[in-house]
Amino acid sequence: MSKKIIVANWKEKGTIEEAQKWIYSVAKEKVLLNFQLVVCPPFTILATLAQLIKKENLQISLGAQDVSQFHEGKHTGEVSPDALQELATFVIVGHSERRKDFGETNEIVAQKVNLAIRHNLIPIVCISDIGQVLALKTLLPNFSHFIAYEPLFAIGSGQADTPENADSIACQINAILPRVQVIYGGSVDSKNIALYMRQKNLKGVLVGDRSADVNFFLEVIRNVE
Ligand code: PGA
């Protein structure tokens, strides 16, 4: 069975210098052998971390937090999947903050996922309800990568969903899209991470911007069994 994954979604946090220190501290942890770590810093930090990970041969994967919905063209501010492919292995798509703050629809999310896959990026699609999974299934019937179940009430609130409920939602998602790997995100911390990592239908967790704080994140991963 493949290792479970832990995704660190830094959102807007982190500078290049902080990121370098973070990687060196986290890379020393023996517990990294027990799961696959995917760090998703802001775009501006990806290149530095990609070089560092390669140079030191670290067992840490990189992810972007978004990708353009266009393969190419004139779209000021967007980062193309071609450009990302050089630096990252994973890409988060459709986080609820992008859906809410930037008007990303299910169609745009599906377009981004499609492009990501065509450019060998592994998409982690965030959904906050089953309706969004059904929409994904309609638009991409064979989707088989990662889905992060992130209920809105749990994001950044300190009120995580229960591990049992998250597991049962994962089961419902797999009834719709049997080949996807479901992870849970929303107020994951050092006290509850082991409970999510232990659930049968959950293949890992996603930790939000507190993961950019190296002390917080070290505490979290040290509590994975
Ligand atoms: P949180 O965020 O860990 O701060 O709750 C999760 C997310 O927004 O992806």
XYZ file of C-alpha atoms and ligand atoms in Angstrom:
234
model
C 0.000 0.000 0.000
C 1.321 3.466 -0.850
C 2.217 5.843 1.956
C -0.362 8.322 3.202
C 0.309 11.971 2.382
C 0.549 15.175 4.378
C 0.062 18.373 2.385
C 1.333 21.652 3.837
C -0.614 24.489 2.174
C 1.181 27.679 3.199
C -1.306 29.976 1.436
C 0.256 33.494 1.436
C 2.784 32.753 4.169
C 6.557 32.445 3.930
C 9.602 34.147 2.469
C 12.469 32.435 0.649
C 14.684 32.623 3.723
C 11.996 31.196 6.023
C 11.277 28.437 3.529
C 14.937 27.374 3.378
C 15.107 27.143 7.169
C 11.786 25.266 7.249
C 13.002 22.646 4.761
C 16.274 22.016 6.628
C 14.457 21.630 9.971
C 11.696 19.389 8.649
C 14.044 17.235 6.532
C 15.900 16.136 9.700
C 12.800 14.421 11.125
C 12.907 10.611 11.035
C 9.107 10.537 10.948
C 9.269 11.670 7.293
C 9.881 8.029 6.402
C 6.326 7.221 7.455
C 4.421 9.372 4.944
C 4.843 11.434 1.788
C 5.245 15.128 2.511
C 4.005 17.634 -0.077
C 4.935 21.276 0.601
C 2.888 23.908 -1.230
C 4.506 27.323 -0.731
C 3.693 30.482 -2.727
C 4.856 30.453 -6.375
C 7.776 32.786 -5.597
C 9.393 30.158 -3.358
C 8.984 27.066 -5.547
C 12.176 27.455 -7.588
C 14.429 27.893 -4.541
C 12.923 24.881 -2.802
C 13.063 22.768 -5.954
C 16.828 23.416 -6.207
C 17.384 22.762 -2.522
C 15.441 19.489 -2.539
C 17.369 18.304 -5.585
C 20.768 19.350 -4.241
C 20.239 17.689 -0.853
C 18.297 14.746 -2.312
C 15.447 15.239 0.176
C 12.366 13.040 0.306
C 9.992 15.997 0.116
C 7.655 16.763 -2.800
C 6.638 20.196 -3.993
C 3.175 21.382 -4.906
C 1.778 24.645 -6.250
C -1.349 26.193 -4.766
C -2.994 26.915 -8.124
C -2.439 26.742 -11.880
C -3.703 28.776 -14.797
C -6.832 27.514 -16.519
C -5.152 28.370 -19.831
C -2.388 26.355 -21.402
C -0.883 29.492 -22.970
C -1.808 32.960 -24.131
C -1.945 36.471 -22.762
C -3.177 36.166 -19.175
C -1.328 38.606 -16.952
C -0.470 37.180 -13.561
C -1.231 33.543 -14.387
C 1.297 30.693 -14.118
C 1.059 28.090 -16.876
C 1.089 24.338 -16.252
C 4.199 24.106 -18.447
C 6.088 26.477 -16.153
C 4.889 24.685 -13.031
C 5.812 21.276 -14.324
C 9.482 22.298 -14.138
C 9.242 22.892 -10.401
C 6.336 21.022 -8.819
C 4.898 17.511 -8.760
C 1.483 18.340 -7.266
C -0.966 21.205 -7.622
C -3.877 22.189 -5.382
C -6.940 23.098 -7.448
C -10.259 24.635 -6.395
C -9.485 25.494 -2.790
C -12.617 26.994 -1.217
C -10.802 30.330 -0.878
C -10.281 30.406 -4.651
C -13.867 29.364 -5.298
C -15.156 32.092 -2.950
C -12.641 34.945 -3.420
C -11.839 34.462 -7.114
C -15.116 33.056 -8.426
C -13.733 29.688 -9.491
C -16.610 27.571 -10.746
C -16.751 23.787 -11.040
C -16.087 24.247 -14.771
C -12.929 26.286 -14.181
C -11.762 23.767 -11.595
C -12.275 20.916 -14.098
C -10.422 22.887 -16.788
C -7.450 23.398 -14.442
C -7.457 19.739 -13.403
C -7.487 18.651 -17.026
C -4.553 20.894 -17.916
C -2.626 19.842 -14.808
C -2.967 16.161 -15.700
C -1.936 16.809 -19.307
C 1.228 18.436 -17.991
C 2.065 15.622 -15.579
C 1.082 17.514 -12.452
C -0.848 15.552 -9.824
C -3.979 17.520 -8.899
C -5.339 17.718 -5.375
C -8.888 18.979 -5.848
C -10.445 20.640 -2.809
C -14.159 20.148 -2.284
C -16.320 21.240 0.608
C -19.440 19.199 -0.156
C -20.625 16.171 -2.103
C -22.276 18.442 -4.711
C -18.812 19.534 -5.840
C -17.746 15.892 -6.173
C -20.799 15.139 -8.329
C -19.962 18.150 -10.512
C -16.374 16.924 -10.893
C -17.630 13.460 -11.842
C -19.914 14.977 -14.502
C -17.085 17.055 -15.973
C -14.250 14.532 -15.514
C -15.840 11.081 -15.166
C -12.513 9.230 -14.875
C -10.858 11.501 -12.352
C -8.479 9.367 -10.320
C -6.098 11.602 -8.359
C -6.535 13.324 -4.992
C -9.588 14.979 -3.472
C -9.214 16.996 -0.275
C -12.458 17.030 1.680
C -12.417 20.403 3.442
C -15.725 21.391 5.084
C -16.073 25.179 5.223
C -16.826 25.272 8.945
C -13.523 23.534 9.708
C -11.123 25.738 7.716
C -9.074 27.945 10.011
C -11.706 27.680 12.755
C -10.169 25.252 15.233
C -13.391 23.191 14.826
C -12.261 20.161 12.846
C -14.756 17.665 11.477
C -14.686 14.399 13.406
C -12.329 11.740 12.006
C -15.287 9.334 11.804
C -17.396 11.745 9.752
C -14.448 12.627 7.504
C -13.899 8.897 6.949
C -17.541 8.358 6.070
C -17.463 11.291 3.603
C -14.350 9.728 2.039
C -16.340 6.542 1.622
C -19.180 8.490 -0.064
C -16.668 10.190 -2.378
C -15.184 6.835 -3.345
C -18.685 5.551 -4.156
C -18.865 8.390 -6.732
C -15.233 8.356 -7.935
C -13.818 4.957 -6.960
C -10.183 5.607 -7.890
C -9.585 8.890 -6.095
C -7.573 9.120 -2.898
C -9.390 11.241 -0.345
C -7.560 13.330 2.233
C -9.002 15.547 4.962
C -8.301 19.243 5.590
C -9.653 21.678 8.176
C -8.085 22.507 11.546
C -5.708 19.549 11.515
C -3.191 19.965 14.356
C -0.791 18.007 16.557
C -3.614 16.713 18.748
C -5.849 15.290 16.050
C -3.552 14.341 13.141
C -3.032 10.742 14.253
C -6.794 10.164 14.312
C -7.196 11.206 10.649
C -4.102 9.345 9.487
C -5.527 6.197 11.089
C -8.876 6.250 9.233
C -9.272 3.518 6.671
C -10.754 5.597 3.853
C -8.600 8.684 4.372
C -5.271 8.690 2.547
C -3.838 11.653 4.413
C -4.405 15.227 5.529
C -3.940 18.807 4.377
C -2.738 21.398 6.886
C -3.397 25.090 6.145
C -1.187 28.119 6.568
C -0.173 27.281 10.129
C 2.026 24.647 8.464
C 4.374 27.453 7.349
C 5.256 27.910 11.025
C 8.030 25.349 11.418
C 7.481 24.800 15.147
C 3.759 24.217 14.653
C 4.415 21.845 11.762
C 7.132 19.855 13.546
C 4.708 19.263 16.422
C 2.079 18.094 13.928
C 4.273 15.580 12.120
C 5.856 14.280 15.321
C 2.394 13.149 16.327
C 1.894 10.946 13.291
C 2.200 7.370 14.472
P -6.583 25.039 8.190
O -6.790 25.203 6.615
O -5.646 23.894 8.418
O -6.040 26.371 8.589
O -7.932 24.797 8.784
C -6.981 24.144 5.762
C -7.112 24.708 4.387
O -7.619 25.822 4.200
O -6.675 24.111 3.418
